[in-house]
Amino acid sequence: MEPLAPFPETIEEIREAGGDVYRLCYQCGKCDAVCPWNDVRKFSIRRIIRQASFGLTEVESEDIWRCTTCGRCPQECPRGVQQIRLGVALRRIASRYEVFPASARSARAVRAGLRLEGNPLDEERRRRADWAQGLPVKPFTEGTKILYFACCYPSYDPRLRKAAAATARLLHRAGLDFGILGERESCCGESVRKTGAEDLFRSLARENIKTFIDHGVTRIVVSSPHCYHTFKNEYSEFMVRFEVLHVSQLLLELLEQGRLTVTRPYPKKVAYHDPCYLGRHNGIYDPPREILRRIPGLELIELPAARQESLCCGGGGGRIWMDAPKGERFADLRLAQAALVGAEELATCCPYCITMFEEAHKGADDDGGTAIRDVTEILEAAIFRT
Amino acid sequence: MTTATEFQPKLLGIACNWCCYGGADLCGVSRFQYAPYIRLLRVMCSGRVDFSHIFRAFAGGLDGVFVGGCHINDCHYVTQGNYDAYALFQTCRRILEHIGLDPERLRLEWVSAGEGVRFAEIMNDYGARMRKRGPLGKAEGLDDAELRLRLQAVLRIVPYLRLVQAQRLQAPARTEEDCYRYFRTETFDRLCRELVLDVVTSSRILLELGAGPLPAAALSERLGLGPSDLARHLKRSANLGLVRYDMNRGGYWAA
Amino acid sequence: MNGTADGGRRGDVLVVGGGISGIQAALDLATSGYRVFLVEKSPTIGGKMAQLDKTFPTNDCSMCIESPKFIECDRHPNIEILTCTEVERVEGEPGDFHVTLVRKPRYVRADRCSGCTTCVSYCPVQVPDPFNRHLSMSKAIHIYFAQAIPLVPYIDDRCLYLRERKCRICEAVCEKNAIDFNQRPERVEVTVGAVVLCPGYEVFDPRLRGDYGYGRFANVVTSLDFERLLCATGPHEGEILRPSDGRRPHRIAWIHCVGSRQVLPGGNSYCSAVCCSYTQKQVILAKDHDPDVRCAIFHNDIRSYGKDFERFYRRAEQLPGVRFIRGYASVGGEIPETRNVTIRYATNDQGVREEEFDLVVLSVGLQPPPDARRLAETFGIELEGHGFCRTDQRDPTRTSRPGIFVGGAFQGPLDIPESVFTAGAAGARCGELLARRRGRLARERVYPPERDVSGEEPRVGVYVCRCGANIGRVVDVPSTVRYALTLPDVVHAEESVFICSTEAAQKLATSIREKGLNRVVVAACTPRTHEPLFRDTLREAGINQYFFDMANIREHCSWVHSREKERATRKARDIIRMSVARARRLESLPEYRLPVNKKALVLGAGLAGMTAALGIAGQGHEVHLVEREAELGGMARRLRRTLEGLDVQALVRDLAGRVYRNPSIHVHAEAVVLNATGYVGDFRTTVKSRGRVLELRHGVTVIATGADEYRPTEYLYGTDERVLTQLELEQRIAGGDPRVDACRALVMIQCVGCRDAERTYCARICCSHAVKNAIEIKERNPKTAVYILFRDMRTYGFREDAYYEACDRGVHFVRYEPENGPRVEAVEEEGRPVLRVTVADPILGHPLAIDADLLVLSAAVAPAAGTRDVGRLFKVTTNADGFFQEAHVKLRPVDFAAEGVFLCGMAHYPKHIAEAIGQAVGAAGRAVTLLSQDTVVASGSVCTVRESDCVACGACIAACTYGAVEFCETPHGRAARVNPVLCKGDGLCNTKCPTGAISLHHYSDEHILGQIGALASEPETAASRGTTTASAHVDRP
């Protein structure tokens, strides 16, 4: 092999893109050992870090687009290397040069829609509130106490609209004063940022922040851990703070206060899946479980890799817009695990996870295997007559 | 598992405190297993080992004697006694051979206090060899009386042996290769033959004559020596005034 | 030791912590004439070392080498041991500290308890045994371990009565009425002049952070748990059985750096410094226990930086079925059916592997003692960033408070020898502080007068030790005892569980007196560790200590024939028979008391030498400091600052200044040693200094001759002036060489001239040295690209933080394998002359070509040129690597086997400045311990001449290179005579003497031939002498 010379220019470029955290790496390989990719194929984040440290990154390679930002490796890394930051930096550079491998093109494609319509699903902005038709949901106006920020998927995706609807009914049943911003709101921008589209993220964020401020929003309840993460941890980059609640936190609060009471048994074996951005990234493991525990007849079971070690659904880091070939889908593994522990239903509370799982479910040959549920849907069933 | 009938050699080991004994300790500490034939006796330095120790052990019917010291130039003492142990070993091996015993029965090894494994390996190898070799004397086809006489012949000249060993049979220089080389030389063989082995034979003759006078024929028969060899020895002994021939009685007397 | 709260008992030094370091400090101080309170919070002294099975790199039995020191402490008239005791308050100042101690109740009265343990057998409360890391059960009342000091049970808080006011069975069964539930914590006031802190360390608890599955998966254990599993006194008597099902594991994995080298919350950023080697030890022992076991060790760097460590690593690595795998593994999960544990790890080429193991051992790191904060408050000392004791770079024994010193692992992660000499050093500092009052409070050890047995027939007592299961499980002890009784002159024989325990030793002494024994045979372990202890017991019993012999039926029998019980028993009998034969012939020998010349000679005036000299002078002794060079300072003169930022030149100047100003230090510069004779207490060394030849007389010698930097022949060194060594680079940096700052890229290559075929050892300091220089270069010019090409980064201890800092500053670290090492060529690149370094990066899976302006070689530290000559002159030996060989790797790290000669600094092995200083102070302490005596004792095992038999042939004189034998005129004419003081007892002369006139006491032909005779002869049984006995305890008249 022809020896390669370190490439200072690229090293500098990565540093500017905020990715020089690699320098702390002492190559112990712990990141590879915990990376979910290695359950389905050979993939070495350690090698990516190593290449970056010599400026030898192959910017056009598929590999820099694999990371689902699930947060396993940074959590385990003994040297405090922030692999996600590095990954994003590399994608920024790729974006700057407009080099996208086949698998990443779809992730790039969503940018147009986000720029124009504020959502990655190629839907019209004006239809963003359609999901709420016929539901006890009012538009958010000055003075409304809580903003329910439904996130793009629950707003448009037929499957996830169920979750949004469930949430709305529950909040209303609890007598909360909440509203939605509908077409005035835009995607939180979390995932597109992870694909390296920094400017797009910033413009989306600014729009939302402006809207929030204009409407006097102070308290936001979100369905998506990704929105939660962005509002809580990333909008602060814009010098604003909002009180953000994940729907599971709010609902548990309401149950505890007795403003919601569970009336009907739900006699099922339910396994709970920790979404990366709710669990590892934000340390929220128990509220969803607590809700499920409060439902009579429901038997809550744990999956092999739970809590801190939860297996990613594969939808993070913009992967939700990319295709993983059959046999390389984490969601398939997760469903298999659920089946293994004998779960009748797989519950979670992240639109991405549900999307990925439903796809895997459709793909699964054994029809009517484990059903996929949002925690809010289960709670709804346990409270409302249907 | 060994059966009761199978021969179990009885071996003596003389180990220097600082290296070999330590090696045997470490061997134990490390739980390396070996055949339970050897019994160790501790001396401070392998240079302390003497003709009398080795030949008394054989005379006592032990099947083998092992001497263990520090590696050359690692002696705990500035006296570097292990060179002397090596020289002694060389002489003794030749004596054993000379009196018809398998020289392999005497073994010398350098074992450092760190070489536990090695100690076990040596013990296993030595033990196996000695078991195959069989009991002292019998294996060599000697009856007890004969064996005793031969060893006796050596033991009674130990003072002399010490003297020649110290003054004539040392390697010229105390360096590893010099020492090893020297004991392979003709010179050493010759010296050893003349100064030690011949004297052992003479000693044996005197032992025989101790009981009373014997005609040459009887002597040559008992010693299994050809007339000419016998003559040589007798002449030598006579010159030293150790034996004399008695015309009238027609036999040799111890002087 | 009745802890009454009187006005405060006076002592000289308070030693806090009864681990090996506390013990060492206490013994050194006590022996040099200070009264010591040794305070330990647990129920016994011994500390962590007592829990270890073996010690690296010699695999000595840990307890076996430590427990003699317990007894030494216990018997020492100047040491008062206070267990179950903590320090509550410290007031006052250096020279006069008022300390309040609190003794927690043990509910058993030490003054009454006989250690019979009846209470233990009756106690109904089963509790997990803390000593065995909760891997086995014990009782609420129990003795901490068999060799405990004091050997008194204690009642822990899980006792039924203490919890629920029920039971009190122990009280009922104790014949001595030693149980006392009314005990309450009591205050003890003491006043001392100084304090030594040796609280030791705590092991990292992987349960807290929950990764690695410890506490969740039964078959994941910590390395300390594993020590107990390995140990014959452990939960399964030394059988490695896994917790889940008590089965033997066939596949064991070790995971390195658990809790160490990690900046994660709950982890420690530093390297714990000992885990690599103890893991290798555990691997070797696991293979010893079961040759078929397969071992995998997951690590990111093997840090075999200590003396003989690299060889030890090779030994482990080359064992069949042992894999060292680079990379940290993560514990995947537990397989429900088998309870086996799966492990995932990354490989360079085949991606991530998942593998199944029967047992996983977590090599947990060291951390500060749990009560470090409280200690700091109580003693008013500062802690450093990691929670260990803050110490002074120029003297690691000094805390932030004068008069309070620190030794052992509270200084930071240390191994046993370092703990021992730093503790010795702390003791030495106390000695300096209190020099004036030495001996005021000290008491002499008084032995009963020695009984004259010359008239008596030999009366031999034989004591057969079970050594727990170590001997008892293999050798049939009762029958052996009965057999011993049948041997000639044996009048008493009995067995003991641990003959080395204090209680047993005391019983031994009494039974010697009561049975009127005049010869003693102890059939147990090797005399090399325990002989001194039992000799002392004989003195206690009032008979000459040379009437003792030890039959080694453990190392030489039960341990090496463990599968042949019957033949092992027969062998044990033979060994004992030989021993008895020897014992019967033993004679009473005098020991020689030689006056001690109170001066010291220190050879070499580097940092270590100067420090040692000042230390010795500081305690009021004159010192001759002999230095080859004209200037003092040695290697340190070439260093600028340490990794920790200490100004080395300032330090050298300071030390040299203090040396020159000190009236009791006589400096002999530009000096060579021409000749060295004499012996401990009275050495005579001829030195030529600046043309003058003088004979120096001194009682002790300290060798601090330092080491050299290896002159590389590799990588164009010497042919291209852009290739430097680290020392040369450091000097250039110091000199502000513009070529260094202008450098675009600089490459460092590690392990040049070591860890190779010729020099197999690791030079210890190079990694830190490289990191130090790299950081400095980055500080001066961040644009300079710095590459460090290494094999294993060995920035052990707190130096790991500097490794992290170097990374953070953008220094590139590239690992290389020796078989595929870097290549260097001088080439032109775009008209710029560069040194092109090509090296394969294993992670990149691709060779790198780095164009460097400077190439810096981390050249090995090699033994100083004259080392062997010095060795010959002073009759001390060197190890395989050519560094000086200490007396005992673990417990006598600064002593030579040759009495009265000590070593420190790089002459011992490469080390960092702070380490060298610490060791030098330690050596000074050991030297002073000896100098503080008026006389030293020389062994009685020396040669003597029967003048009537001497033919004056001179053979003995020729043989004795010690010059111990010379001619003298006697009534019988000219004869050889031995100077017993010079005789070292090797006995070589005996084999030269034609008349057997010269004979070595204690190893005479009579003794040796006696043993041989006993072995050869079939057992001479008492039966043949008409008496037999069935019971082992029935004595015959």
Coordinates of C-alpha atoms in Angstrom, one line a residue, chain B:
Chain B
M1 CA -0.8 -43.8 38.4
T2 CA 2.2 -45.9 39.3
T3 CA 1.8 -49.4 40.6
A4 CA 3.4 -50.6 43.8
T5 CA 5.7 -53.0 42.0
E6 CA 7.1 -50.3 39.8
F7 CA 10.6 -49.0 40.8
Q8 CA 10.6 -45.7 42.6
P9 CA 14.0 -44.1 42.6
K10 CA 15.2 -42.4 45.8
L11 CA 17.0 -39.2 44.9
L12 CA 18.9 -36.7 46.9
G13 CA 19.0 -33.1 45.9
I14 CA 21.5 -30.6 47.2
A15 CA 20.4 -27.1 46.5
C16 CA 22.0 -23.7 47.2
N17 CA 19.9 -21.5 49.3
W18 CA 20.0 -18.5 47.0
C19 CA 19.1 -19.8 43.6
C20 CA 18.1 -23.5 43.2
Y21 CA 16.3 -23.8 46.6
G22 CA 14.5 -20.6 45.7
G23 CA 13.6 -22.0 42.4
A24 CA 12.2 -25.1 44.0
D25 CA 10.2 -22.8 46.3
L26 CA 8.9 -20.8 43.4
C27 CA 8.1 -24.0 41.7
G28 CA 5.9 -24.9 44.7
V29 CA 4.4 -21.4 44.8
S30 CA 3.5 -21.8 41.2
R31 CA 2.1 -25.3 41.8
F32 CA 4.2 -26.9 39.0
Q33 CA 3.9 -30.6 39.7
Y34 CA 6.7 -33.1 39.5
A35 CA 7.5 -36.7 40.5
P36 CA 8.0 -37.1 44.2
Y37 CA 11.3 -38.9 44.2
I38 CA 13.7 -36.1 45.2
R39 CA 14.5 -34.9 48.8
L40 CA 16.1 -31.6 48.9
L41 CA 18.9 -30.7 51.3
R42 CA 19.8 -27.0 51.7
V43 CA 23.3 -25.6 51.6
M44 CA 24.3 -22.0 51.4
C45 CA 26.3 -22.4 48.2
S46 CA 26.7 -25.2 45.7
G47 CA 30.4 -24.8 46.2
R48 CA 29.9 -26.4 49.6
V49 CA 29.1 -29.7 48.0
D50 CA 31.9 -32.2 48.5
F51 CA 33.0 -35.7 47.3
S52 CA 32.0 -37.1 50.6
H53 CA 28.4 -35.9 50.3
I54 CA 27.9 -37.4 46.8
F55 CA 29.6 -40.7 47.4
R56 CA 28.1 -41.2 50.9
A57 CA 24.7 -40.8 49.3
F58 CA 25.4 -43.5 46.7
A59 CA 27.0 -45.6 49.4
G60 CA 23.8 -45.2 51.3
G61 CA 21.9 -46.7 48.4
L62 CA 20.4 -43.6 46.9
D63 CA 19.7 -43.9 43.2
G64 CA 20.8 -40.5 42.2
V65 CA 22.2 -37.2 43.4
F66 CA 21.2 -33.8 42.1
V67 CA 23.1 -30.6 42.7
G68 CA 21.5 -27.3 42.0
G69 CA 23.3 -23.9 42.0
C70 CA 23.0 -20.4 40.8
H71 CA 23.7 -19.7 37.1
I72 CA 27.4 -19.1 36.4
N73 CA 28.4 -15.6 37.4
D74 CA 25.1 -15.2 39.4
C75 CA 26.6 -16.8 42.6
H76 CA 25.3 -14.9 45.7
Y77 CA 28.9 -15.0 47.0
V78 CA 31.9 -13.4 45.5
T79 CA 33.6 -16.7 45.9
Q80 CA 31.7 -17.9 42.8
G81 CA 31.4 -21.3 44.3
N82 CA 29.3 -22.7 41.5
Y83 CA 32.5 -22.9 39.4
D84 CA 33.9 -25.3 42.0
A85 CA 30.6 -27.2 42.0
Y86 CA 30.9 -27.6 38.3
A87 CA 34.5 -28.8 38.5
L88 CA 33.6 -31.3 41.3
F89 CA 30.7 -32.5 39.2
Q90 CA 33.0 -33.2 36.2
T91 CA 35.4 -35.2 38.4
C92 CA 32.7 -37.2 40.1
R93 CA 31.0 -38.1 36.9
R94 CA 34.2 -39.6 35.7
I95 CA 34.7 -41.5 38.9
L96 CA 31.2 -42.9 38.7
E97 CA 31.9 -44.0 35.1
H98 CA 35.2 -45.5 36.3
I99 CA 33.7 -47.6 39.0
G100 CA 31.0 -48.8 36.6
L101 CA 28.1 -46.7 37.7
D102 CA 26.0 -44.6 35.3
P103 CA 27.3 -41.1 35.5
E104 CA 23.8 -39.8 34.6
R105 CA 22.9 -40.6 38.2
L106 CA 24.8 -37.5 39.2
R107 CA 23.2 -34.4 37.8
L108 CA 24.1 -30.7 38.1
E109 CA 21.9 -27.9 37.0
W110 CA 21.8 -24.1 37.3
V111 CA 18.4 -23.0 38.5
S112 CA 17.8 -19.4 39.4
A113 CA 15.3 -18.4 42.1
G114 CA 13.0 -17.3 39.3
E115 CA 13.0 -20.5 37.4
G116 CA 10.2 -22.4 39.1
V117 CA 9.0 -24.0 35.8
R118 CA 12.4 -25.1 34.9
F119 CA 12.9 -26.7 38.3
A120 CA 9.8 -28.8 37.7
E121 CA 10.9 -29.7 34.2
I122 CA 14.3 -30.8 35.4
M123 CA 12.8 -32.8 38.2
N124 CA 10.4 -34.6 35.9
D125 CA 13.1 -35.3 33.3
Y126 CA 15.6 -36.5 35.9
G127 CA 13.0 -38.5 37.8
A128 CA 11.9 -40.3 34.6
R129 CA 15.4 -41.1 33.6
M130 CA 16.3 -42.5 37.0
R131 CA 13.1 -44.6 37.1
K132 CA 14.1 -46.0 33.7
R133 CA 17.7 -46.5 34.8
G134 CA 16.6 -48.7 37.7
P135 CA 18.1 -49.3 41.2
L136 CA 21.7 -48.3 41.9
G137 CA 24.2 -51.1 41.2
K138 CA 21.6 -53.7 40.3
A139 CA 20.9 -51.8 37.1
E140 CA 24.6 -51.8 36.4
G141 CA 24.8 -55.5 37.2
L142 CA 26.8 -55.1 40.4
D143 CA 26.0 -57.0 43.6
D144 CA 25.7 -55.1 46.8
A145 CA 29.1 -56.2 48.2
E146 CA 30.9 -55.2 45.0
L147 CA 29.1 -51.9 44.9
R148 CA 30.0 -51.2 48.5
L149 CA 33.6 -52.0 47.9
R150 CA 33.9 -49.7 44.9
L151 CA 32.3 -46.8 46.6
Q152 CA 34.3 -47.5 49.7
A153 CA 37.5 -47.3 47.6
V154 CA 36.4 -43.8 46.6
L155 CA 35.3 -42.6 50.1
R156 CA 38.6 -43.6 51.7
I157 CA 40.6 -41.3 49.5
V158 CA 38.3 -38.2 49.9
P159 CA 41.0 -36.1 51.6
Y160 CA 43.4 -36.8 48.7
L161 CA 40.6 -36.1 46.1
R162 CA 39.9 -32.7 47.7
L163 CA 43.6 -31.8 47.4
V164 CA 44.0 -32.7 43.7
Q165 CA 40.6 -31.3 42.9
A166 CA 41.5 -27.9 44.5
Q167 CA 45.0 -27.8 43.1
R168 CA 45.0 -29.6 39.8
L169 CA 41.4 -30.0 38.4
Q170 CA 40.1 -26.4 38.3
A171 CA 39.4 -24.6 35.1
P172 CA 42.2 -22.2 34.3
A173 CA 39.9 -19.1 34.1
R174 CA 36.6 -18.3 35.8
T175 CA 34.6 -17.5 32.8
E176 CA 31.7 -19.5 31.6
E177 CA 33.0 -20.6 28.2
D178 CA 36.6 -21.2 29.5
C179 CA 35.2 -23.4 32.2
Y180 CA 32.9 -25.4 30.0
R181 CA 35.6 -25.8 27.3
Y182 CA 38.3 -26.9 29.7
F183 CA 36.4 -29.9 31.0
R184 CA 36.0 -31.2 27.5
T185 CA 39.8 -31.0 26.8
E186 CA 42.2 -33.9 26.6
T187 CA 44.3 -32.2 29.3
F188 CA 41.5 -32.6 31.8
D189 CA 40.8 -36.2 30.7
R190 CA 44.5 -37.1 31.2
L191 CA 44.8 -35.3 34.5
C192 CA 41.6 -36.9 35.8
R193 CA 42.8 -40.3 34.7
E194 CA 46.2 -40.0 36.2
L195 CA 45.4 -38.1 39.4
V196 CA 42.0 -39.5 40.2
L197 CA 40.9 -42.6 38.4
D198 CA 44.2 -44.5 38.8
V199 CA 44.3 -43.6 42.5
V200 CA 40.8 -44.9 42.9
T201 CA 41.9 -48.2 41.5
S202 CA 44.9 -48.3 43.7
S203 CA 42.6 -47.5 46.6
R204 CA 40.5 -50.5 45.6
I205 CA 43.6 -52.7 45.5
L206 CA 44.5 -51.6 49.0
L207 CA 41.0 -52.4 50.1
E208 CA 41.3 -55.9 48.7
L209 CA 44.7 -56.4 50.3
G210 CA 43.4 -55.0 53.6
A211 CA 41.9 -58.4 54.3
G212 CA 45.1 -60.1 53.7
P213 CA 47.7 -60.9 51.0
L214 CA 46.5 -61.9 47.5
P215 CA 48.2 -63.4 44.5
A216 CA 48.2 -61.2 41.4
A217 CA 45.9 -63.6 39.6
A218 CA 43.2 -63.3 42.3
L219 CA 43.6 -59.5 42.3
S220 CA 43.2 -59.2 38.5
E221 CA 40.2 -61.4 38.7
R222 CA 38.5 -59.4 41.5
L223 CA 39.2 -56.1 39.9
G224 CA 38.5 -57.3 36.4
L225 CA 41.8 -55.8 35.3
G226 CA 44.1 -57.2 32.6
P227 CA 47.6 -58.3 33.8
S228 CA 49.3 -55.3 32.3
D229 CA 47.0 -52.8 33.8
L230 CA 47.2 -54.5 37.1
A231 CA 51.0 -54.5 36.9
R232 CA 50.9 -50.8 36.2
H233 CA 48.8 -50.1 39.2
L234 CA 50.8 -52.4 41.5
K235 CA 54.0 -50.8 40.4
R236 CA 52.6 -47.4 41.0
S237 CA 51.4 -48.3 44.4
A238 CA 54.6 -50.1 45.2
N239 CA 56.6 -46.9 44.3
L240 CA 54.3 -45.0 46.6
G241 CA 55.2 -47.6 49.2
L242 CA 51.6 -48.6 49.5
V243 CA 52.1 -52.3 48.7
R244 CA 54.9 -54.7 48.6
Y245 CA 55.4 -58.2 47.1
D246 CA 56.4 -61.0 49.4
M247 CA 58.5 -63.6 47.6
N248 CA 58.2 -66.3 50.2
R249 CA 54.4 -66.0 50.6
G250 CA 53.9 -65.3 46.9
G251 CA 51.4 -62.5 47.2
Y252 CA 50.9 -58.8 47.6
W253 CA 50.6 -57.2 51.0
A254 CA 49.3 -53.8 52.0
A255 CA 52.3 -52.0 53.3

